Short mmCIF file of C-alpha atoms in Angstrom, two decimals:
data_model
loop_
_atom_site.label_atom_id
_atom_site.label_comp_id
_atom_site.label_asym_id
_atom_site.label_seq_id
_atom_site.Cartn_x
_atom_site.Cartn_y
_atom_site.Cartn_z
CA MET A 192 -131.87 -58.37 130.68
CA GLU A 193 -134.53 -60.20 128.66
CA ARG A 194 -133.23 -63.64 129.59
CA HIS A 195 -134.22 -62.92 133.18
CA LEU A 196 -137.87 -62.35 132.24
CA MET A 197 -139.02 -65.94 132.30
CA ASP A 198 -142.52 -67.15 133.11
CA SER A 199 -143.03 -64.87 136.08
CA LYS A 200 -146.55 -63.52 136.39
CA ILE A 201 -145.16 -60.14 137.33
CA LYS A 202 -143.36 -58.32 134.53
CA GLY A 203 -140.23 -56.43 135.48
CA VAL A 204 -138.95 -56.14 139.03
CA SER A 205 -141.14 -57.87 141.61
CA THR A 206 -140.87 -57.38 145.34
CA GLY A 207 -141.26 -61.14 146.09
CA THR A 208 -141.62 -60.24 149.73
CA THR A 209 -142.75 -60.81 153.24
CA ILE A 210 -144.60 -57.87 154.80
CA LEU A 211 -146.49 -57.60 158.04
CA ALA A 212 -148.06 -55.14 160.42
CA VAL A 213 -149.00 -55.76 164.07
CA THR A 214 -150.76 -53.54 166.59
CA PHE A 215 -149.60 -53.46 170.18
CA ASN A 216 -150.51 -51.53 173.28
CA GLY A 217 -150.01 -47.90 172.23
CA GLY A 218 -148.78 -48.31 168.68
CA VAL A 219 -148.21 -50.43 165.62
CA ILE A 220 -145.17 -52.13 164.12
CA ILE A 221 -144.88 -52.46 160.36
CA GLY A 222 -142.14 -54.64 158.88
CA SER A 223 -140.73 -56.08 155.67
CA ASP A 224 -137.75 -57.83 154.13
CA SER A 225 -135.56 -56.02 151.58
CA ARG A 226 -135.27 -58.25 148.52
CA ALA A 227 -136.39 -57.35 144.98
CA SER A 228 -136.27 -60.04 142.31
CA ILE A 229 -136.77 -60.51 138.59
CA GLY A 230 -138.21 -63.74 137.19
CA GLY A 231 -138.11 -65.51 140.53
CA TYR A 232 -134.40 -66.28 140.60
CA TYR A 233 -132.37 -63.10 140.05
CA VAL A 234 -132.06 -60.76 143.01
CA SER A 235 -132.03 -57.31 141.47
CA SER A 236 -131.72 -55.51 144.80
CA LYS A 237 -130.75 -56.65 148.29
CA THR A 238 -131.67 -53.36 149.91
CA ILE A 239 -134.92 -52.19 148.38
CA ASN A 240 -137.13 -50.00 150.58
CA LYS A 241 -140.61 -51.44 150.90
CA LEU A 242 -141.76 -49.32 153.83
CA ILE A 243 -143.01 -46.08 152.35
CA GLN A 244 -143.99 -43.19 154.57
CA VAL A 245 -147.19 -41.68 153.20
CA HIS A 246 -147.68 -39.27 156.09
CA ASP A 247 -146.17 -38.37 159.48
CA ARG A 248 -147.71 -41.32 161.34
CA ILE A 249 -148.81 -43.51 158.44
CA PHE A 250 -146.64 -46.04 156.61
CA CYS A 251 -147.49 -48.53 153.96
CA CYS A 252 -145.59 -51.58 152.78
CA ILE A 253 -145.67 -52.82 149.23
CA ALA A 254 -145.90 -56.22 147.56
CA GLY A 255 -146.14 -57.26 143.93
CA SER A 256 -144.74 -55.37 140.96
CA LEU A 257 -142.24 -52.77 142.17
CA ALA A 258 -143.03 -50.33 139.36
CA ASP A 259 -146.79 -50.49 139.98
CA ALA A 260 -146.38 -50.19 143.76
CA GLN A 261 -144.04 -47.20 143.53
CA ALA A 262 -146.36 -45.43 141.10
CA VAL A 263 -149.43 -46.03 143.28
CA THR A 264 -147.73 -44.91 146.51
CA LYS A 265 -146.47 -41.77 144.75
CA ALA A 266 -150.02 -40.86 143.73
CA ALA A 267 -151.38 -41.84 147.16
CA LYS A 268 -148.76 -39.78 149.02
CA PHE A 269 -149.77 -36.71 147.04
CA GLN A 270 -153.50 -37.25 147.56
CA ILE A 271 -153.14 -37.90 151.31
CA SER A 272 -150.93 -34.86 151.74
CA PHE A 273 -153.46 -32.70 149.89
CA HIS A 274 -156.36 -34.13 151.90
CA SER A 275 -154.51 -33.44 155.13
CA ILE A 276 -153.85 -29.82 154.14
CA GLN A 277 -157.49 -29.30 153.17
CA MET A 278 -158.78 -30.79 156.43
CA GLU A 279 -156.14 -28.91 158.42
CA SER A 280 -155.45 -32.00 160.51
CA PRO A 281 -153.42 -35.21 160.24
CA PRO A 282 -155.20 -37.78 158.05
CA LEU A 283 -156.92 -40.84 159.50
CA VAL A 284 -155.19 -44.15 158.78
CA LYS A 285 -158.46 -45.32 157.25
CA ALA A 286 -158.39 -42.38 154.84
CA ALA A 287 -154.88 -43.26 153.69
CA ALA A 288 -155.87 -46.91 153.23
CA SER A 289 -158.98 -45.83 151.29
CA VAL A 290 -156.90 -43.73 148.92
CA LEU A 291 -154.75 -46.75 148.13
CA LYS A 292 -157.82 -48.92 147.77
CA GLU A 293 -159.44 -46.53 145.28
CA LEU A 294 -156.30 -46.49 143.15
CA CYS A 295 -156.02 -50.30 143.22
CA TYR A 296 -159.71 -50.97 142.59
CA ASN A 297 -160.20 -48.47 139.78
CA ASN A 298 -157.10 -49.70 137.94
CA LYS A 299 -157.32 -53.36 138.81
CA GLU A 300 -156.85 -54.47 135.17
CA GLU A 301 -153.47 -52.76 134.83
CA LEU A 302 -152.00 -52.99 138.32
CA GLN A 303 -150.38 -55.89 140.16
CA ALA A 304 -149.64 -54.55 143.61
CA GLY A 305 -150.92 -55.11 147.15
CA PHE A 306 -150.38 -52.99 150.26
CA ILE A 307 -150.53 -53.06 154.03
CA THR A 308 -151.24 -49.67 155.58
CA ALA A 309 -150.49 -49.10 159.25
CA GLY A 310 -150.37 -46.03 161.42
CA TRP A 311 -151.59 -44.08 164.37
CA ASP A 312 -154.28 -41.41 164.46
CA ARG A 313 -156.02 -39.50 167.22
CA LYS A 314 -159.47 -40.97 166.56
CA LYS A 315 -158.85 -44.73 166.70
CA GLY A 316 -155.23 -45.06 167.80
CA PRO A 317 -153.06 -47.74 166.18
CA GLN A 318 -154.62 -49.50 163.18
CA VAL A 319 -153.70 -51.93 160.41
CA TYR A 320 -155.43 -52.18 157.02
CA THR A 321 -154.85 -54.60 154.16
CA VAL A 322 -155.43 -53.53 150.55
CA ALA A 323 -155.37 -56.66 148.41
CA LEU A 324 -154.57 -57.03 144.71
CA GLY A 325 -158.08 -56.36 143.39
CA GLY A 326 -158.81 -53.49 145.74
CA MET A 327 -160.32 -55.15 148.84
CA LEU A 328 -159.90 -53.10 152.03
CA LEU A 329 -159.90 -54.92 155.36
CA SER A 330 -159.10 -53.81 158.89
CA GLN A 331 -157.37 -56.31 161.18
CA PRO A 332 -155.42 -56.25 164.45
CA PHE A 333 -152.48 -57.74 162.61
CA THR A 334 -151.84 -58.93 159.10
CA ILE A 335 -149.16 -60.62 156.99
CA GLY A 336 -148.73 -60.41 153.23
CA GLY A 337 -146.52 -61.20 150.27
CA SER A 338 -145.26 -64.52 148.96
CA GLY A 339 -143.37 -65.27 152.18
CA SER A 340 -146.44 -64.88 154.35
CA THR A 341 -147.75 -68.32 153.40
CA TYR A 342 -144.94 -69.86 155.49
CA ILE A 343 -145.80 -68.00 158.67
CA TYR A 344 -149.60 -68.14 158.93
CA GLY A 345 -149.31 -70.88 161.51
CA TYR A 346 -146.68 -69.02 163.54
CA ALA A 347 -148.60 -65.75 163.43
CA ASP A 348 -151.92 -67.31 164.39
CA ALA A 349 -150.34 -69.21 167.27
CA LYS A 350 -148.10 -66.48 168.70
CA TYR A 351 -150.12 -63.29 168.29
CA LYS A 352 -151.64 -61.90 171.48
CA PRO A 353 -153.74 -58.72 171.63
CA ASP A 354 -152.33 -55.83 173.71
CA MET A 355 -148.67 -56.87 173.65
CA SER A 356 -145.95 -54.59 174.89
CA LYS A 357 -143.61 -52.89 172.40
CA GLU A 358 -140.74 -55.32 173.12
CA GLU A 359 -142.94 -58.41 172.79
CA CYS A 360 -144.34 -57.08 169.55
CA LEU A 361 -140.89 -56.35 168.15
CA GLN A 362 -139.81 -59.89 169.00
CA PHE A 363 -142.96 -61.33 167.38
CA ALA A 364 -142.46 -59.32 164.18
CA THR A 365 -138.73 -60.10 163.98
CA ASN A 366 -139.32 -63.81 164.48
CA ALA A 367 -142.08 -63.88 161.88
CA LEU A 368 -139.91 -62.10 159.29
CA ALA A 369 -136.92 -64.34 160.05
CA LEU A 370 -138.99 -67.50 159.65
CA ALA A 371 -140.49 -66.34 156.36
CA MET A 372 -137.14 -65.17 154.95
CA GLY A 373 -135.68 -68.54 155.90
CA ARG A 374 -138.18 -70.48 153.80
CA ASP A 375 -139.15 -68.17 150.93
CA ASN A 376 -136.54 -67.76 148.19
CA VAL A 377 -137.81 -64.38 147.02
CA SER A 378 -137.71 -62.85 150.52
CA GLY A 379 -134.43 -61.97 152.15
CA GLY A 380 -131.84 -59.33 152.85
CA VAL A 381 -132.33 -57.27 156.00
CA ALA A 382 -135.43 -56.90 158.14
CA HIS A 383 -136.89 -53.39 158.23
CA LEU A 384 -139.18 -52.57 161.12
CA VAL A 385 -140.90 -49.27 161.84
CA VAL A 386 -142.52 -48.61 165.22
CA ILE A 387 -145.28 -45.98 165.01
CA THR A 388 -146.69 -44.45 168.18
CA GLU A 389 -148.31 -41.18 169.18
CA GLU A 390 -144.87 -39.85 170.11
CA GLY A 391 -143.20 -40.59 166.82
CA VAL A 392 -141.69 -43.02 164.37
CA GLU A 393 -138.70 -45.30 165.08
CA HIS A 394 -136.92 -47.23 162.34
CA VAL A 395 -135.19 -50.48 163.31
CA VAL A 396 -132.97 -52.33 160.82
CA ILE A 397 -131.82 -55.87 161.57
CA PRO A 398 -129.08 -57.16 159.25
CA GLY A 399 -129.47 -60.73 157.97
CA ASP A 400 -126.82 -62.19 160.24
CA LYS A 401 -128.37 -60.67 163.39
CA LEU A 402 -131.79 -62.22 162.75
CA PRO A 403 -132.92 -64.94 165.17
CA LYS A 404 -131.86 -68.41 164.08
CA PHE A 405 -134.23 -71.35 164.18
CA HIS A 406 -134.04 -75.10 163.65
CA ASP A 407 -131.51 -76.23 161.04
CA GLU A 408 -129.88 -72.83 160.41
CA MET B 279 -148.93 -33.31 100.21
CA ALA B 280 -145.38 -32.69 101.46
CA LEU B 281 -146.05 -28.97 102.01
CA SER B 282 -148.92 -29.58 104.43
CA ASN B 283 -146.66 -31.83 106.56
CA VAL B 284 -144.13 -29.05 106.96
CA VAL B 285 -146.68 -26.64 108.42
CA GLU B 286 -148.31 -29.17 110.80
CA THR B 287 -146.65 -29.68 114.20
CA PRO B 288 -146.50 -33.41 114.95
CA ALA B 289 -148.98 -34.70 117.54
CA SER B 290 -147.47 -35.27 120.99
CA GLY B 291 -146.60 -38.74 122.22
CA PHE B 292 -145.69 -41.78 120.15
CA ASN B 293 -146.92 -42.23 116.58
CA PHE B 294 -148.14 -45.76 115.87
CA GLU B 295 -149.12 -45.19 112.22
CA ASN B 296 -146.45 -47.54 110.97
CA VAL B 297 -147.72 -50.54 112.94
CA SER B 298 -150.14 -51.62 110.18
CA ARG B 299 -147.42 -51.01 107.60
CA ASN B 300 -145.01 -53.23 109.57
CA VAL B 301 -147.60 -55.99 109.88
CA ALA B 302 -148.16 -55.88 106.12
CA LEU B 303 -144.41 -55.93 105.46
CA ASP B 304 -143.96 -58.89 107.79
CA GLY B 305 -146.62 -60.72 105.82
CA LEU B 306 -144.79 -59.98 102.54
CA LEU B 307 -141.43 -61.03 103.93
CA GLU B 308 -142.77 -64.25 105.49
CA GLY B 309 -143.23 -65.79 102.05
CA GLY B 310 -139.92 -64.56 100.68
CA HIS B 311 -136.33 -65.26 101.72
CA ALA B 312 -135.71 -61.89 103.38
CA LYS B 313 -136.29 -61.32 107.09
CA ALA B 314 -137.21 -58.03 108.73
CA PRO B 315 -134.15 -56.46 110.40
CA LYS B 316 -134.13 -56.77 114.19
CA PRO B 317 -134.18 -53.50 116.17
CA MET B 318 -130.75 -52.44 117.30
CA LYS B 319 -130.16 -53.37 120.93
CA THR B 320 -127.23 -52.22 122.95
CA GLY B 321 -126.37 -55.74 124.30
CA THR B 322 -124.28 -53.95 126.85
CA THR B 323 -122.54 -53.76 130.12
CA ILE B 324 -123.04 -50.53 132.05
CA ALA B 325 -121.99 -49.81 135.61
CA GLY B 326 -121.94 -47.00 138.13
CA VAL B 327 -120.26 -46.38 141.47
CA VAL B 328 -120.71 -43.63 144.06
CA CYS B 329 -117.36 -42.55 145.49
CA LYS B 330 -116.22 -39.94 147.98
CA ASP B 331 -115.97 -37.03 145.55
CA GLY B 332 -118.68 -37.90 143.05
CA VAL B 333 -120.09 -40.57 140.78
CA VAL B 334 -118.26 -42.71 138.22
CA LEU B 335 -120.23 -44.21 135.30
CA GLY B 336 -118.88 -46.71 132.80
CA ALA B 337 -120.08 -48.47 129.66
CA ASP B 338 -118.84 -50.65 126.82
CA THR B 339 -119.28 -49.42 123.22
CA ARG B 340 -120.81 -52.32 121.29
CA ALA B 341 -124.28 -52.08 119.74
CA THR B 342 -125.69 -55.31 118.24
CA SER B 343 -128.46 -55.94 115.72
CA GLY B 344 -129.25 -59.63 116.05
CA GLU B 345 -125.89 -61.42 115.75
CA VAL B 346 -124.08 -58.58 113.96
CA VAL B 347 -122.20 -55.77 115.67
CA ALA B 348 -123.96 -52.72 114.27
CA ASP B 349 -121.85 -50.06 115.96
CA LYS B 350 -118.35 -50.56 117.41
CA MET B 351 -118.08 -47.14 118.98
CA CYS B 352 -121.59 -46.53 120.25
CA ALA B 353 -121.96 -43.86 122.96
CA LYS B 354 -124.02 -45.30 125.79
CA ILE B 355 -123.40 -42.59 128.36
CA HIS B 356 -125.88 -39.86 127.55
CA TYR B 357 -125.80 -36.23 128.63
CA ILE B 358 -128.75 -35.19 130.78
CA SER B 359 -127.62 -31.93 132.37
CA PRO B 360 -124.27 -30.37 133.31
CA ASN B 361 -124.33 -32.33 136.57
CA MET B 362 -125.99 -35.58 135.45
CA TYR B 363 -125.25 -38.34 132.98
CA CYS B 364 -127.22 -41.48 132.21
CA CYS B 365 -126.07 -44.90 130.95
CA GLY B 366 -128.65 -46.79 128.91
CA ALA B 367 -129.16 -50.51 128.26
CA GLY B 368 -131.90 -52.18 126.22
CA THR B 369 -133.18 -50.98 122.85
CA ALA B 370 -130.76 -48.34 121.54
CA ALA B 371 -133.46 -46.09 120.05
CA ASP B 372 -135.50 -46.11 123.27
CA THR B 373 -132.57 -45.18 125.52
CA GLU B 374 -131.46 -42.41 123.09
CA LYS B 375 -134.88 -40.81 122.82
CA THR B 376 -135.81 -41.17 126.46
CA THR B 377 -132.60 -39.54 127.68
CA ASP B 378 -132.91 -36.85 125.00
CA LEU B 379 -136.45 -36.03 126.11
CA LEU B 380 -135.38 -35.92 129.75
CA SER B 381 -132.45 -33.65 128.91
CA SER B 382 -134.68 -31.21 127.01
CA ASN B 383 -137.26 -31.09 129.80
CA LEU B 384 -134.59 -30.44 132.42
CA THR B 385 -133.02 -27.67 130.33
CA ILE B 386 -136.39 -25.94 130.13
CA PHE B 387 -136.81 -26.40 133.87
CA SER B 388 -133.36 -24.89 134.61
CA MET B 389 -134.15 -21.91 132.44
CA THR B 390 -137.53 -21.18 134.00
CA SER B 391 -136.58 -21.83 137.62
CA GLY B 392 -132.97 -20.63 137.51
CA ARG B 393 -131.74 -23.72 139.37
CA ASN B 394 -129.68 -26.75 138.49
CA PRO B 395 -131.96 -29.81 138.36
CA ARG B 396 -131.64 -32.37 141.14
CA VAL B 397 -131.04 -36.03 140.45
CA VAL B 398 -134.30 -37.02 142.22
CA MET B 399 -136.21 -34.81 139.79
CA ALA B 400 -134.73 -36.54 136.77
CA VAL B 401 -135.46 -39.94 138.32
CA ASN B 402 -139.09 -39.01 139.03
CA ILE B 403 -139.63 -37.76 135.47
CA LEU B 404 -138.15 -40.98 134.06
CA GLN B 405 -140.24 -43.12 136.39
CA ASP B 406 -143.48 -41.36 135.46
CA MET B 407 -142.78 -41.66 131.74
CA LEU B 408 -141.66 -45.30 131.71
CA PHE B 409 -144.54 -46.38 133.97
CA ARG B 410 -147.03 -44.68 131.66
CA TYR B 411 -145.75 -46.75 128.71
CA ARG B 412 -146.04 -49.99 130.72
CA GLY B 413 -142.72 -51.51 129.70
CA GLN B 414 -143.14 -50.89 125.95
CA ILE B 415 -140.12 -48.57 126.09
CA GLY B 416 -137.26 -51.02 126.55
CA ALA B 417 -134.89 -48.74 128.42
CA SER B 418 -132.96 -49.82 131.54
CA LEU B 419 -131.11 -46.77 132.77
CA ILE B 420 -128.43 -45.95 135.31
CA LEU B 421 -128.72 -42.29 136.26
CA GLY B 422 -125.83 -40.72 138.17
CA GLY B 423 -125.23 -37.15 139.19
CA VAL B 424 -124.00 -34.66 141.75
CA ASP B 425 -126.24 -31.93 143.11
CA CYS B 426 -126.57 -29.77 146.21
CA THR B 427 -127.86 -32.76 148.23
CA GLY B 428 -124.89 -35.01 147.43
CA ASN B 429 -123.75 -37.74 145.04
CA HIS B 430 -126.51 -40.02 143.77
CA LEU B 431 -126.85 -43.15 141.67
CA TYR B 432 -130.25 -44.49 140.66
CA THR B 433 -131.46 -47.42 138.60
CA VAL B 434 -134.63 -47.04 136.52
CA GLY B 435 -136.18 -50.23 135.12
CA PRO B 436 -138.20 -50.46 131.89
CA TYR B 437 -141.48 -50.81 133.83
CA GLY B 438 -140.81 -47.74 135.92
CA SER B 439 -139.29 -49.15 139.11
CA ILE B 440 -136.51 -47.13 140.74
CA ASP B 441 -133.89 -47.84 143.39
CA ASN B 442 -131.24 -45.65 144.99
CA VAL B 443 -127.99 -47.60 145.29
CA PRO B 444 -124.26 -47.00 145.93
CA TYR B 445 -123.11 -49.30 143.07
CA LEU B 446 -124.86 -50.88 140.15
CA ALA B 447 -124.51 -52.78 136.90
CA MET B 448 -127.09 -53.36 134.17
CA GLY B 449 -127.39 -54.79 130.69
CA SER B 450 -126.71 -58.30 129.40
CA GLY B 451 -123.26 -58.30 131.02
CA ASP B 452 -124.55 -57.18 134.41
CA LEU B 453 -123.95 -60.43 136.26
CA ALA B 454 -120.27 -60.49 135.33
CA ALA B 455 -119.80 -56.82 136.22
CA LEU B 456 -121.73 -57.21 139.47
CA GLY B 457 -119.34 -59.95 140.55
CA ILE B 458 -116.44 -57.50 140.41
CA LEU B 459 -118.43 -54.72 142.08
CA GLU B 460 -119.71 -56.94 144.90
CA ASP B 461 -116.18 -58.08 145.65
CA ARG B 462 -114.33 -54.78 145.64
CA PHE B 463 -116.81 -51.99 146.32
CA LYS B 464 -116.24 -50.01 149.53
CA PRO B 465 -118.17 -46.92 150.62
CA ASN B 466 -116.35 -43.57 150.18
CA MET B 467 -113.71 -44.80 147.73
CA GLU B 468 -111.11 -42.49 146.26
CA LEU B 469 -111.82 -41.28 142.72
CA GLU B 470 -108.95 -43.17 141.09
CA ASP B 471 -109.91 -46.42 142.84
CA ALA B 472 -113.51 -45.96 141.75
CA LYS B 473 -112.45 -45.43 138.11
CA GLU B 474 -110.34 -48.60 138.21
CA LEU B 475 -113.20 -50.55 139.77
CA VAL B 476 -115.68 -49.44 137.11
CA ARG B 477 -113.16 -50.18 134.36
CA ASP B 478 -112.62 -53.67 135.75
CA ALA B 479 -116.36 -54.26 136.05
CA ILE B 480 -117.00 -53.27 132.41
CA HIS B 481 -113.97 -55.28 131.30
CA SER B 482 -115.38 -58.34 133.02
CA GLY B 483 -118.70 -57.78 131.24
CA ILE B 484 -116.92 -57.45 127.90
CA MET B 485 -114.95 -60.67 128.43
CA SER B 486 -117.89 -62.76 129.62
CA ASP B 487 -120.80 -61.47 127.54
CA LEU B 488 -121.22 -61.72 123.79
CA GLY B 489 -123.41 -58.65 123.59
CA SER B 490 -120.73 -56.39 125.10
CA GLY B 491 -117.37 -55.52 123.66
CA ASN B 492 -114.97 -53.12 122.00
CA ASN B 493 -113.93 -50.07 124.01
CA ILE B 494 -114.71 -48.79 127.50
CA ASP B 495 -116.11 -45.30 128.15
CA ILE B 496 -115.87 -43.71 131.59
CA CYS B 497 -117.68 -40.62 132.83
CA VAL B 498 -116.61 -38.99 136.09
CA ILE B 499 -119.02 -36.50 137.65
CA THR B 500 -117.86 -34.35 140.56
CA LYS B 501 -118.86 -31.06 142.11
CA GLN B 502 -116.17 -29.36 140.03
CA GLY B 503 -117.44 -30.72 136.73
CA VAL B 504 -117.62 -33.67 134.39
CA ASP B 505 -114.79 -35.66 132.82
CA TYR B 506 -116.16 -37.74 129.94
CA ILE B 507 -113.31 -40.02 128.87
CA ARG B 508 -114.21 -41.63 125.57
CA PRO B 509 -112.58 -44.07 125.15
CA TYR B 510 -111.02 -44.72 128.55
CA GLN B 511 -109.58 -47.90 127.23
CA GLU B 512 -109.43 -49.21 123.69
CA SER B 513 -110.02 -52.83 122.86
CA GLU B 514 -106.81 -54.82 122.37
CA TYR B 515 -108.59 -56.76 119.63
CA LYS B 516 -108.87 -53.90 117.11
CA ASP B 517 -108.62 -55.24 113.58
CA LYS B 518 -106.07 -53.86 111.09
CA ARG B 519 -107.43 -52.84 107.70
CA GLN B 520 -105.76 -54.89 104.98
CA ARG B 521 -105.83 -52.16 102.33
CA ARG B 522 -106.49 -48.48 101.88
CA TYR B 523 -110.13 -47.92 100.99
CA LYS B 524 -109.75 -44.29 99.94
CA TYR B 525 -109.19 -43.46 96.28
CA ARG B 526 -107.07 -40.54 95.05
CA PRO B 527 -108.84 -37.95 92.90
CA GLY B 528 -108.05 -38.94 89.33
CA THR B 529 -108.24 -42.71 89.94
CA THR B 530 -111.23 -42.82 87.63
CA SER B 531 -110.36 -41.17 84.28
CA ILE B 532 -112.68 -38.56 82.85
CA LEU B 533 -113.63 -39.27 79.23
CA THR B 534 -115.76 -36.24 78.33
CA GLU B 535 -116.81 -33.08 80.08
CA LYS B 536 -119.74 -30.86 79.13
CA ILE B 537 -120.52 -27.61 80.96
CA VAL B 538 -123.91 -25.95 80.44
CA PRO B 539 -124.16 -22.49 82.06
CA LEU B 540 -127.57 -21.69 83.57
CA GLU B 541 -128.60 -18.20 82.61
CA LEU B 542 -130.41 -16.45 85.40
CA GLU B 543 -131.50 -12.87 85.34
CA VAL B 544 -132.57 -10.97 88.45
CA VAL B 545 -136.20 -9.96 87.82
CA GLN B 546 -137.22 -8.49 91.19
CA GLU B 547 -135.49 -7.86 94.53
CA THR B 548 -137.44 -7.24 97.76
CA VAL B 549 -136.11 -6.79 101.29
CA GLN B 550 -138.40 -7.79 104.17
CA ARG B 551 -137.50 -6.65 107.66
CA MET B 552 -137.65 -9.38 110.31
CA ASP B 553 -139.07 -8.25 113.64
CA THR B 554 -136.38 -9.17 116.18
CA ALA B 555 -137.70 -7.09 119.04
#
């Protein structure tokens, strides 16, 4: 295994990755690819799950070191669940994002993981929060992250509209993921999308060959 | 000095007292012609497949120390619990101890809770432990088992990352084995087909990787029980010993014999009752 660990900044399995979250009218869509790599050129898993459910209506997607991200989300899931039981009500999306932020900020020397938290709560409706590598917490109407996101900033900025319908938003997210997976070598596999609304959670999986095709594919 | 060590229970966790000793030794050896021995790694090809009736795990049996084969019949499939086994790749000592520790903890758990441990529990314990040591424990593990929720196969990386997969190969021969698995794996295979597939995957690793070799071990875990076949297949390249290396008693002649009886006399006899209540 050691020969795979070349000069990658992330030791062990990295999620490479393209992740995004977009709010629409009545809910939020969170999406990711499904590739995990080691050293930047060995795909260790084609079907890794990067969309982790931390509560009934709150998901978070992970980027960076897989080990660090899984450990942080495990701790966060427990803390959010405990908080929710104490408060006797579903947690706010901001609370869940804050929990992740605290863990990332207080352990910033040791950890190499970033997150996007998205969900629905009664107080503010659909929301998206980014927790960056060093522990910065930012709320945005939509956000993209991971190594593959650099290839779709232009597309996302041009095509995002506030208050989209669910179908438009699904199309936007699918296109964005497909474009990023097409250009980034450490993103790939299938596209996982989760639609979170007041009513519930819907998981959509789009296999690689069913993704929209663009120029030169 | 020795007596006080016997009474003291060792402190929990790893003991790094020998680090300074090793550094000093390295310094001594640098100047001389001798080199410090490399830690024994398992080189290794290990693979696992989930089939209809259970989980099939396979491994080669070569353990290398640098360029020398240190153990030709090394057991890489470790017992975790009656329904779970774990293949280990990486540093031999780390995989041995980690799986041993896991097995002990799960035995204690089964005794106190009265239940068979679930595979997810074992995976979570491994993940927590390996993450805590930040990759210093060089153990890449394939954990497979059958419990009340079904047949499971998990990979645990040395940094603490986990993934739940239907088929898997790890170790230095993983790319060769994965080629076979990617080509012929189908969901819900029959047990015999799964055994053949794992055997072929390990065989491919043995042929294409220098760190893997010798025999193939297979472990089949089903609801009914475990079939640990060691070896499933012996290497066709076994060497034949040229001579007999055992010597008959009497080969070396005895010149003189002197017997000195020790005279012991019983001075005092006490019986102490042990409280076994």
